[in-house]
PDB file of C-alpha atoms in Angstrom:
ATOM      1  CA  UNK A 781     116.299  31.404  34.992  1.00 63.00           C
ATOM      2  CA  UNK A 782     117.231  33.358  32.354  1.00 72.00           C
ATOM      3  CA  UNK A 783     119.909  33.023  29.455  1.00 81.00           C
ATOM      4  CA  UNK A 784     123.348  34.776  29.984  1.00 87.00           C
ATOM      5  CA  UNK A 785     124.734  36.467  26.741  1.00 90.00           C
ATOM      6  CA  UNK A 786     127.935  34.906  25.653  1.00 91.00           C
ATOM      7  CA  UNK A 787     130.478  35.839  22.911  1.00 93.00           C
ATOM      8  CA  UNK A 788     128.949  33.726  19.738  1.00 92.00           C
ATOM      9  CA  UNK A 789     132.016  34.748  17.451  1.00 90.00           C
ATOM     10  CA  UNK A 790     132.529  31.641  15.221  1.00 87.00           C
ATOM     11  CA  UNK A 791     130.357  29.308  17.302  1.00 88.00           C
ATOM     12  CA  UNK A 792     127.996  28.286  14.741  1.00 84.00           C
ATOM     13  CA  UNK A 793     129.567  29.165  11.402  1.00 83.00           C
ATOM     14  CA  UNK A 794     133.504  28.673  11.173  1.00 85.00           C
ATOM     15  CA  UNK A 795     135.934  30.992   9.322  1.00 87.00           C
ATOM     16  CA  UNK A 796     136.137  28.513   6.447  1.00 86.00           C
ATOM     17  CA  UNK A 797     132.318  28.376   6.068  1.00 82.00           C
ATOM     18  CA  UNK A 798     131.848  32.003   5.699  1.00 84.00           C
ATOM     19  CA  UNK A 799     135.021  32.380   3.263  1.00 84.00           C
ATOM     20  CA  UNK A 800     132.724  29.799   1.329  1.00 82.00           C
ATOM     21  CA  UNK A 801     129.662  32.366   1.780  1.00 81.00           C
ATOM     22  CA  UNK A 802     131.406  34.766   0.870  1.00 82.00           C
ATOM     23  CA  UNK A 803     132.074  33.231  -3.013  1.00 80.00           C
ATOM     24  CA  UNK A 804     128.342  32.827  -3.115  1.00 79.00           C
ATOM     25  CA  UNK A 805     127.013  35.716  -4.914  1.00 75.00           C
ATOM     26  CA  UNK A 806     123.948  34.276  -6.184  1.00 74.00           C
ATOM     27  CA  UNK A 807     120.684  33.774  -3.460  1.00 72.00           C
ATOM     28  CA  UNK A 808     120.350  30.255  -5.082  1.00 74.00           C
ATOM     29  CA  UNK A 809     124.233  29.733  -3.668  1.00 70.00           C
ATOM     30  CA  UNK A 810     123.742  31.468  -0.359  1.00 72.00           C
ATOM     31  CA  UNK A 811     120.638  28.982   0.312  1.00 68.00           C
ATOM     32  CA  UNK A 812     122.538  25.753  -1.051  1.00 72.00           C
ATOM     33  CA  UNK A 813     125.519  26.916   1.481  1.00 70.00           C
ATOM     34  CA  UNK A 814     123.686  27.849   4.589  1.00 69.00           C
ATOM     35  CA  UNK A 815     120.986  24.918   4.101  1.00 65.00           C
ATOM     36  CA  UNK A 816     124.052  22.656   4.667  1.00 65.00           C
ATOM     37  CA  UNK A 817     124.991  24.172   7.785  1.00 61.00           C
ATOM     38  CA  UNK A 818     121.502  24.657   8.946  1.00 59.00           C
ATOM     39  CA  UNK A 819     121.012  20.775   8.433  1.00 57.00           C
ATOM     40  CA  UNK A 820     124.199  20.006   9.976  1.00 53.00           C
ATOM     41  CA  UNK A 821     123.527  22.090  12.927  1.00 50.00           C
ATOM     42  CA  UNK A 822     120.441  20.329  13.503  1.00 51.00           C
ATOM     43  CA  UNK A 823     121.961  16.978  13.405  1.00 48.00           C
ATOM     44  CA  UNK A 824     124.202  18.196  16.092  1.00 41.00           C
ATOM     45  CA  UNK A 825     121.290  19.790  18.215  1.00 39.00           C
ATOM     46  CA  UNK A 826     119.435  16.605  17.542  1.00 42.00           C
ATOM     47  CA  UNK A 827     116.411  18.991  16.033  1.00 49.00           C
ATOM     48  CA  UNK A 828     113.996  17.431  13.288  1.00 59.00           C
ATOM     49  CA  UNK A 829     112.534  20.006  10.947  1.00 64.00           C
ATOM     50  CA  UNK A 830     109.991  18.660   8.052  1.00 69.00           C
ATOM     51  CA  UNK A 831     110.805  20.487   4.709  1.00 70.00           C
ATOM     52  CA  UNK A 832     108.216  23.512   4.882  1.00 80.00           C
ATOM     53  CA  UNK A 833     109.986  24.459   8.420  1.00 82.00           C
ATOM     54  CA  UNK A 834     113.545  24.158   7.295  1.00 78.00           C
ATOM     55  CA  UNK A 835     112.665  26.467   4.675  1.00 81.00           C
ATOM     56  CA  UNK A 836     111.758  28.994   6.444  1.00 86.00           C
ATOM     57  CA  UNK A 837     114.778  29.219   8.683  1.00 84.00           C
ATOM     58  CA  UNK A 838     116.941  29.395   5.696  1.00 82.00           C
ATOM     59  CA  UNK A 839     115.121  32.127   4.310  1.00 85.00           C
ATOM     60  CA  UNK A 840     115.313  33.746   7.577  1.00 88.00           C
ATOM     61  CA  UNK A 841     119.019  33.058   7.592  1.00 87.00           C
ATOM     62  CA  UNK A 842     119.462  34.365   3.602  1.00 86.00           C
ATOM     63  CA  UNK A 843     118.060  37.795   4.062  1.00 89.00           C
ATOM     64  CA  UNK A 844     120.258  37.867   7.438  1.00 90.00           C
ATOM     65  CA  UNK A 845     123.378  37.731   5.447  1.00 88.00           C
ATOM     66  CA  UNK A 846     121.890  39.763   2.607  1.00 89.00           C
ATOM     67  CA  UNK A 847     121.038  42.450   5.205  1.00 94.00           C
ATOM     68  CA  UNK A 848     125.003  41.946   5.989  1.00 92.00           C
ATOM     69  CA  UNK A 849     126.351  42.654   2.694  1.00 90.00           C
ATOM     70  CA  UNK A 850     124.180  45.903   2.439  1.00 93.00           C
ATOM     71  CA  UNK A 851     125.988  46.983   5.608  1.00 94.00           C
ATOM     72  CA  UNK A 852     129.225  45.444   4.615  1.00 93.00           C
ATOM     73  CA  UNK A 853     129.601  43.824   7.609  1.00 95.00           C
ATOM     74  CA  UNK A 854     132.876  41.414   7.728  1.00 94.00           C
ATOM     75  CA  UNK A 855     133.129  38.023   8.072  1.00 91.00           C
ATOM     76  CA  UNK A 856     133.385  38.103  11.896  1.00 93.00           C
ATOM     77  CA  UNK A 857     130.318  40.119  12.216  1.00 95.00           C
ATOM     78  CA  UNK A 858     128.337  38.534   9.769  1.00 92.00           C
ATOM     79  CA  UNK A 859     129.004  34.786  11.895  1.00 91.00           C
ATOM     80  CA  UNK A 860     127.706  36.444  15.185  1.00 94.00           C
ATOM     81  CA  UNK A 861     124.752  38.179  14.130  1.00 94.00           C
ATOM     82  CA  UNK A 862     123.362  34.657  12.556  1.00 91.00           C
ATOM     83  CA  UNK A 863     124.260  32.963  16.045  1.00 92.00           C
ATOM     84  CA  UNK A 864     122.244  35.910  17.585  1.00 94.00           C
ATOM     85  CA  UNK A 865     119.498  35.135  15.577  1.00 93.00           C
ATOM     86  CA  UNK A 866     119.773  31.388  15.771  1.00 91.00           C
ATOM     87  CA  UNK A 867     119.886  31.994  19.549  1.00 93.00           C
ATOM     88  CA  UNK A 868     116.747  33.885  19.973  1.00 94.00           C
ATOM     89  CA  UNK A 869     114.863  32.270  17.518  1.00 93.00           C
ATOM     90  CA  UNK A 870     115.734  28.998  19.728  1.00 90.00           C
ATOM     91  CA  UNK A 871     114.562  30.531  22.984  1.00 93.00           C
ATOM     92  CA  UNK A 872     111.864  31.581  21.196  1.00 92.00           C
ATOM     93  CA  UNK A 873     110.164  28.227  20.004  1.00 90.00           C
ATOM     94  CA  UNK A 874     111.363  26.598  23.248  1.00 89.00           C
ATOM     95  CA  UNK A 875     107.714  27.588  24.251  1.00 88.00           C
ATOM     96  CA  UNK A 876     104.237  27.984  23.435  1.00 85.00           C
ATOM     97  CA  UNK A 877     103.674  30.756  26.016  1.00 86.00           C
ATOM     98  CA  UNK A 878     104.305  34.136  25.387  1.00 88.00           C
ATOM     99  CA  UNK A 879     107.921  35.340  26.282  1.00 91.00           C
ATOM    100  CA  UNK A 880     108.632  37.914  23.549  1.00 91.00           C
ATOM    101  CA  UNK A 881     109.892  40.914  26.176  1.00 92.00           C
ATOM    102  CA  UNK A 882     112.486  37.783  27.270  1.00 93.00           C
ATOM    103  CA  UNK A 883     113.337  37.104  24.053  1.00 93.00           C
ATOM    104  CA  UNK A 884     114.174  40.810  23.035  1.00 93.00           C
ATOM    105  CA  UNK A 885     116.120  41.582  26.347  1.00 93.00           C
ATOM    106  CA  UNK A 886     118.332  38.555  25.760  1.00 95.00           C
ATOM    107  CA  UNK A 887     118.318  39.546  22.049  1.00 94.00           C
ATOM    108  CA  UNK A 888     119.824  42.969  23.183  1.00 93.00           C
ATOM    109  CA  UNK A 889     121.825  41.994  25.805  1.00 94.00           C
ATOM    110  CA  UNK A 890     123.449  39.423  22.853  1.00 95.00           C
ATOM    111  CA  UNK A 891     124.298  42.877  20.987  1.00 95.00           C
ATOM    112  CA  UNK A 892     125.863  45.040  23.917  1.00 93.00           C
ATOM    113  CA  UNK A 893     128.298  41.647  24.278  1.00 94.00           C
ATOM    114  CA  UNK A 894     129.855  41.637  21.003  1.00 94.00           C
ATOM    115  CA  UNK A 895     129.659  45.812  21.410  1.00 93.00           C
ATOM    116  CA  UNK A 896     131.772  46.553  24.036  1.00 92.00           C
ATOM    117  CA  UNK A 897     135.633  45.296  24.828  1.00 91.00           C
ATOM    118  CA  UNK A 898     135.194  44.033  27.833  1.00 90.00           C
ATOM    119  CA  UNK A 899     137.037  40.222  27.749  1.00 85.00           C
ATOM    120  CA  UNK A 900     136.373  37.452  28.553  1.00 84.00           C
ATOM    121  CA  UNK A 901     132.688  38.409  29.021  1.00 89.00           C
ATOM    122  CA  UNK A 902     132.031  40.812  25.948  1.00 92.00           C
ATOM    123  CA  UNK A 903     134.501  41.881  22.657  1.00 93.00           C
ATOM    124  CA  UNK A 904     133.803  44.920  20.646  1.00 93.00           C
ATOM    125  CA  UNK A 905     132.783  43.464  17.170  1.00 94.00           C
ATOM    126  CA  UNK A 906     130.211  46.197  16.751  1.00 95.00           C
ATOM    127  CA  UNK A 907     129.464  50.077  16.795  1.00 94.00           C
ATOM    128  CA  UNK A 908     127.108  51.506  18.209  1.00 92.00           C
ATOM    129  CA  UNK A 909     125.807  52.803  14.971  1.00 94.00           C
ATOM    130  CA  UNK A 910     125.588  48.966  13.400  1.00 95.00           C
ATOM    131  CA  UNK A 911     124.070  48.329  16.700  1.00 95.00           C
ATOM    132  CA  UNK A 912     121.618  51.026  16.047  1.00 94.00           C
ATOM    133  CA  UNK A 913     121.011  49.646  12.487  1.00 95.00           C
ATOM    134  CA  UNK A 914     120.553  45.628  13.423  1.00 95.00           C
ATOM    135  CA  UNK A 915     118.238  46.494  16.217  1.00 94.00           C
ATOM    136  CA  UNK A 916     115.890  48.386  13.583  1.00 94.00           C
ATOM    137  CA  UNK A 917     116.140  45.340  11.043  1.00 95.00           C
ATOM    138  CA  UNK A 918     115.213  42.994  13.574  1.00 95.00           C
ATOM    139  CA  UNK A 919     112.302  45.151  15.027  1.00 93.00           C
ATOM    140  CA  UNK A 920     110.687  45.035  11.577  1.00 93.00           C
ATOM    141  CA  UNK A 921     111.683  41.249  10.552  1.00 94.00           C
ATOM    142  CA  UNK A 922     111.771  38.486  13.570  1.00 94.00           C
ATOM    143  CA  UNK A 923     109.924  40.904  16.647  1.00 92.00           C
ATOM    144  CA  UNK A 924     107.330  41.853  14.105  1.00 92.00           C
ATOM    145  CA  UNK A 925     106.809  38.559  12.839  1.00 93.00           C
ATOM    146  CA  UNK A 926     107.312  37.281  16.389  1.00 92.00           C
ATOM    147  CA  UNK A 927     103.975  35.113  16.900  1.00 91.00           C
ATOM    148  CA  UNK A 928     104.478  33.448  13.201  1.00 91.00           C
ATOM    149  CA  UNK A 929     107.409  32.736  14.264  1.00 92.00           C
ATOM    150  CA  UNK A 930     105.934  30.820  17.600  1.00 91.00           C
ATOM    151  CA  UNK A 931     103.149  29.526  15.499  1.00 89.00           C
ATOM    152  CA  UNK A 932     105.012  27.349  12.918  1.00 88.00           C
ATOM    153  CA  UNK A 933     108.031  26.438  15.333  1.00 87.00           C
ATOM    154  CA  UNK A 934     106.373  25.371  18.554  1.00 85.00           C
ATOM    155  CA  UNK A 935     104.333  21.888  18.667  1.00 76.00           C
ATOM    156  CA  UNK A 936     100.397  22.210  19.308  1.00 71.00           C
ATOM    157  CA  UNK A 937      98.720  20.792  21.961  1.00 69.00           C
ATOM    158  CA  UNK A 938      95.547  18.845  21.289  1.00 71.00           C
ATOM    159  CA  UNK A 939      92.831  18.489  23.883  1.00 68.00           C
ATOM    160  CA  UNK A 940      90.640  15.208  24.308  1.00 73.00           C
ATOM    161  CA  UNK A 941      87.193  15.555  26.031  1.00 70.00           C
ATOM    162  CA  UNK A 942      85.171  12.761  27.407  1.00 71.00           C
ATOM    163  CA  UNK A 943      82.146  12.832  29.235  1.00 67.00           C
ATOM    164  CA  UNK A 944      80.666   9.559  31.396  1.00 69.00           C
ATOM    165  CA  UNK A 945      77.637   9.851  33.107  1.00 63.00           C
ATOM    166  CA  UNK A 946      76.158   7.377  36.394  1.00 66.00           C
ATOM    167  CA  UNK A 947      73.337   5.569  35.840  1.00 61.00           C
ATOM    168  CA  UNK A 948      73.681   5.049  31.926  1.00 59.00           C
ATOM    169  CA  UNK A 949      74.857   1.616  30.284  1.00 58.00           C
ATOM    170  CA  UNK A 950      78.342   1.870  28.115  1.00 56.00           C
ATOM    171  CA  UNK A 951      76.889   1.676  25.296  1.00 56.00           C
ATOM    172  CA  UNK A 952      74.554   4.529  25.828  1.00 55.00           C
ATOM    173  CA  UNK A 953      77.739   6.572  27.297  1.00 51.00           C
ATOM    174  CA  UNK A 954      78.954   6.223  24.231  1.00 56.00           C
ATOM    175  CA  UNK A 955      76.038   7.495  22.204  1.00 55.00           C
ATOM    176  CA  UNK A 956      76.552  10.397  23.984  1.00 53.00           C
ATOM    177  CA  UNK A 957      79.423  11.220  24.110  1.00 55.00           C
ATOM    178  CA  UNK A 958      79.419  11.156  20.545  1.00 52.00           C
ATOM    179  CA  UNK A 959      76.830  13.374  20.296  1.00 52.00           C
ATOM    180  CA  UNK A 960      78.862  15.646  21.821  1.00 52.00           C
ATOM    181  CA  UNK A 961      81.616  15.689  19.348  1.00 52.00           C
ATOM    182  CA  UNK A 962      78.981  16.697  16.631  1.00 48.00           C
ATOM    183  CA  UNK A 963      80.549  20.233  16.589  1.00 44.00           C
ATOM    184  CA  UNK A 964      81.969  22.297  13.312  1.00 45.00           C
ATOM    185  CA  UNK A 965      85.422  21.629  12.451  1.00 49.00           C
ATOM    186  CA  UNK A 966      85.952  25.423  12.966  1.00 47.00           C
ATOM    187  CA  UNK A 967      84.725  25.145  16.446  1.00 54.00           C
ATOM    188  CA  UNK A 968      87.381  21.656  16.930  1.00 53.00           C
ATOM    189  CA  UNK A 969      90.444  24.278  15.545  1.00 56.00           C
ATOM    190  CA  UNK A 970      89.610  26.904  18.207  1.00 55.00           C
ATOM    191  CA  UNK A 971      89.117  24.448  20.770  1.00 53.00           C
ATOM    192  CA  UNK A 972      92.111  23.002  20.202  1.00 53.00           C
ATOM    193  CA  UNK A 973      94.187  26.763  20.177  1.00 56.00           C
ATOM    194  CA  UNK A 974      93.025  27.380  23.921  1.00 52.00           C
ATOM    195  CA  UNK A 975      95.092  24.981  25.093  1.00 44.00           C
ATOM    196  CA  UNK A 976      95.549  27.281  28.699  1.00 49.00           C
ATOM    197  CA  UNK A 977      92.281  27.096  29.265  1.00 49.00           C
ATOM    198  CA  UNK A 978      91.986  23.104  29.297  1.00 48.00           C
ATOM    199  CA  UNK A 979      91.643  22.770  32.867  1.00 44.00           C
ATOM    200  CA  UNK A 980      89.171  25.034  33.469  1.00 48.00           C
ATOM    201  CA  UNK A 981      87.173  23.346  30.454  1.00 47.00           C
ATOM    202  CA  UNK A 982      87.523  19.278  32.138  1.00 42.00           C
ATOM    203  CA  UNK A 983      86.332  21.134  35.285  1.00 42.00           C
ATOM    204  CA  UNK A 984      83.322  22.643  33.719  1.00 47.00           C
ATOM    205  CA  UNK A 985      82.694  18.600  31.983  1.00 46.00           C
ATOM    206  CA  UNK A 986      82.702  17.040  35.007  1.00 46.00           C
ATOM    207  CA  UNK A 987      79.924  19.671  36.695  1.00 42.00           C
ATOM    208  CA  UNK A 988      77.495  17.776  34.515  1.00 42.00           C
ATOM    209  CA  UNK A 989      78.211  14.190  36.348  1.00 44.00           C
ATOM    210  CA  UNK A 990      75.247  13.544  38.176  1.00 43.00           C
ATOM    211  CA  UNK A 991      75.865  12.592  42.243  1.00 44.00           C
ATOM    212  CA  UNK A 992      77.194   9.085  41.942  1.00 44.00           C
ATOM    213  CA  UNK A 993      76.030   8.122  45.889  1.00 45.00           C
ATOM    214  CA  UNK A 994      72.088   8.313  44.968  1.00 44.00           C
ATOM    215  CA  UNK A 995      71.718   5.428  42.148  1.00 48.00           C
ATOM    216  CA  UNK A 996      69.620   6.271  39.146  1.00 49.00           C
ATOM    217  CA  UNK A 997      66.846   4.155  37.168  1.00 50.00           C
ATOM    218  CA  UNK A 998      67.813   3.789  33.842  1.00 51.00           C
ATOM    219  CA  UNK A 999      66.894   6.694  31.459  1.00 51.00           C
ATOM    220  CA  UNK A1000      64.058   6.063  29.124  1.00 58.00           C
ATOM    221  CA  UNK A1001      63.832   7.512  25.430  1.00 63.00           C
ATOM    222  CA  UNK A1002      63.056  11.242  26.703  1.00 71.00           C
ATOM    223  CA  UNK A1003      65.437  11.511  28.810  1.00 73.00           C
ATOM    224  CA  UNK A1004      68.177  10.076  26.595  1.00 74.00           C
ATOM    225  CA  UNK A1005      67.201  12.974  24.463  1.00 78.00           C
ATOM    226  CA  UNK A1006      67.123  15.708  26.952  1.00 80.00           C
ATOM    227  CA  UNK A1007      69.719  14.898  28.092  1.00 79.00           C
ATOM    228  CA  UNK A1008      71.263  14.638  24.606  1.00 80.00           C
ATOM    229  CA  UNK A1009      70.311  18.410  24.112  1.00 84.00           C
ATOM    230  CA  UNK A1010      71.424  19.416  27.702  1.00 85.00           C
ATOM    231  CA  UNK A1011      74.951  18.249  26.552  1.00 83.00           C
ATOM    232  CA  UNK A1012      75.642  19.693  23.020  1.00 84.00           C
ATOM    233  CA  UNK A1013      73.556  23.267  24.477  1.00 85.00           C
ATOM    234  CA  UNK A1014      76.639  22.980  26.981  1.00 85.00           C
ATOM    235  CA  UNK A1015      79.637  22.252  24.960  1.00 84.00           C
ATOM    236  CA  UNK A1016      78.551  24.610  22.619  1.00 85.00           C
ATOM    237  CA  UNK A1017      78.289  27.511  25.136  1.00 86.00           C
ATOM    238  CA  UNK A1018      81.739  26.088  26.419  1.00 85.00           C
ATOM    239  CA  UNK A1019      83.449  26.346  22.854  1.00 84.00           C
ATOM    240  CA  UNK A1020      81.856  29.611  22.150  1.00 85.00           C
ATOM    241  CA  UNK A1021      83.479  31.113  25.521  1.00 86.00           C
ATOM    242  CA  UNK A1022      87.045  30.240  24.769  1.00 84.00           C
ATOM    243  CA  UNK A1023      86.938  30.918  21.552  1.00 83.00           C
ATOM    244  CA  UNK A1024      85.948  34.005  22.885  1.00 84.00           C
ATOM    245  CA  UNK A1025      88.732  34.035  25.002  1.00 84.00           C
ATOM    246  CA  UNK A1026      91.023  33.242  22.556  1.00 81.00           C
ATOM    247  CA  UNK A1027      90.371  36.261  20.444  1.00 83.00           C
ATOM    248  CA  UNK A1028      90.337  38.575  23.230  1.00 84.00           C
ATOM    249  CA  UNK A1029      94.269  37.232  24.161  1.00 83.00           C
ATOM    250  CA  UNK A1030      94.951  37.617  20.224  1.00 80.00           C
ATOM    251  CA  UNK A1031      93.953  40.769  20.397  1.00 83.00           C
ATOM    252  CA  UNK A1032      95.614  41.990  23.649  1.00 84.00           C
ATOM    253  CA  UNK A1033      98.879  40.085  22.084  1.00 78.00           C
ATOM    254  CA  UNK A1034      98.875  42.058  19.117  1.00 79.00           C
ATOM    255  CA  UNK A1035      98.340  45.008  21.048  1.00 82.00           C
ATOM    256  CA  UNK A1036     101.311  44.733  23.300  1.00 81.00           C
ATOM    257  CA  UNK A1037     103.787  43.868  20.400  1.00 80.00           C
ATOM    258  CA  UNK A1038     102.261  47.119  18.299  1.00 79.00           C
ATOM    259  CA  UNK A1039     103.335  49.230  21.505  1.00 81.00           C
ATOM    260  CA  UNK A1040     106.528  47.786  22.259  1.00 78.00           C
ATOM    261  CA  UNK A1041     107.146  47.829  18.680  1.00 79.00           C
ATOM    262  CA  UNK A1042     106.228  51.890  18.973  1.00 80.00           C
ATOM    263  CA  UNK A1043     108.537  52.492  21.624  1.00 78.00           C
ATOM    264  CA  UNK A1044     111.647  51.076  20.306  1.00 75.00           C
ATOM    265  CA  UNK A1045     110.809  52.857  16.960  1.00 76.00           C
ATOM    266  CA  UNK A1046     110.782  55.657  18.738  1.00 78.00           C
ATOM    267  CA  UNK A1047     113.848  55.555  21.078  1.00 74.00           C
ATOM    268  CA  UNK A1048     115.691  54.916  18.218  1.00 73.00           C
ATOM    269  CA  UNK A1049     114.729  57.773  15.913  1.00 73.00           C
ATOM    270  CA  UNK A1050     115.688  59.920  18.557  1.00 74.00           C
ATOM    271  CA  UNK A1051     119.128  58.664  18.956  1.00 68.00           C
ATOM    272  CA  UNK A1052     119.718  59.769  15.407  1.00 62.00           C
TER     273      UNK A1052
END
């Protein structure tokens, strides 16, 4: 289901914090200030964010309220839009899949609430012309940085493969199926990115099982070694496919976000 816009004024950042922000002139002073809140806020949300990540949604937050002061936005207006972008940047990370055209409808639908005086479900906080100007910096910050964003934020998924075969001892198992993790550490990282494909790659594994109703004599030195060779020719191919895949939803990604980006560059020259 998704999110309903609500009015955000003062729901993150309180009237006494941003009278405090607003005696910060300094970026130094702005971080100090709004690193407090951001670590308080994420007590209270019960989020953990190592160092590198925390940084990076405080400098997201900085250049928010230094994009503020260059539109001399007030106090009020300056609180909401960093909710707004808290918001989206939440429902953002909540996912590894793609939801970017979700993300900028609720991000708009956020903006038309605290637009138009329409209580209790929307107040008029901005015009249509700071409307105008916030959609463009966001377009060319967050959106355009949108799958960074998703990148850094969102836990990774690691797949585990194992391969048993009838008719072979344990310990011969196991000498294979080490073998078969004697791929590249490149090939490991992109095996690990195509995370949606992980079902379709245990499937493809467990064609290679051999019928378990018909026993098998045990597999001399020749066989152990074809069979050794039938295995990595196959994992390989397998890797080499969704990496394959991978690129090609990379590509038709980055795609997508450079037209949607075009369009709303676009509609909004032309409401100048």
């Amino acid at each position: 289901e998704p999110l309903k816009a609500r009015v955000l004024l003062w729901a993150d950042l309180s009237h006494s914090d941003m009278e405090e922000l607003d005696k910060a002139e300094l970026v130094p002073d702005i971080e100090s200030l709004l690193s407090d809140s951001c670590r308080t806020l994420c007590r209270s949300l019960r989020i953990e964010l190592p160092e590198p990540r925390l940084g990076i949604l405080l400098e997201l937050y900085t250049n928010m309220v230094m994009f503020c002061r260059k539109q001399h936005f007030s106090r009020e207006q300056t609180s909401v839009l960093l909710s707004i972008v808290k918001n989206v940047h939440q429902l953002n990370t909540e996912t590894p899949l793609n939801n970017m055209e979700e993300c900028f409808t609720y991000c708009s639908e956020l903006l038309l609430c605290h637009s138009v005086r329409r209580p209790p479900f929307s107040i008029s906080i901005f015009s249509s012309e700071e409307v105008t100007q916030i959609m463009k910096y966001l377009i060319n910050t967050y959106i355009r940085h949108y799958a960074l964003y998703k990148y850094i934020f969102t836990p990774q998924m690691h797949l585990d493969l194992s391969l048993s075969y009838t008719g072979m001892s344990e310990d011969t198992a196991t000498e294979e199926q080490a073998s078969t993790e004697c791929v590249t550490e490149a090939e490991k990282n992109n095996e690990k990115e195509a995370v949606e494909a992980s079902e379709q790659d245990v499937a493809s594994s467990e064609i290679l099982t051999t019928d378990t109703d018909t026993p098998n004599p045990v597999l001399g030195p020749s066989s152990k070694a074809e069979l050794r060779t039938i295995v990595e020719k196959e994992v390989k191919a397998e890797v080499l496919r969704l990496t394959s895949q991978l690129e090609q939803r990379l590509q038709e990604s980055t795609d997508h976000l450079n037209a949607a980006l075009t369009v709303l560059e676009t509609s909004i020259q032309s409401k100048k």
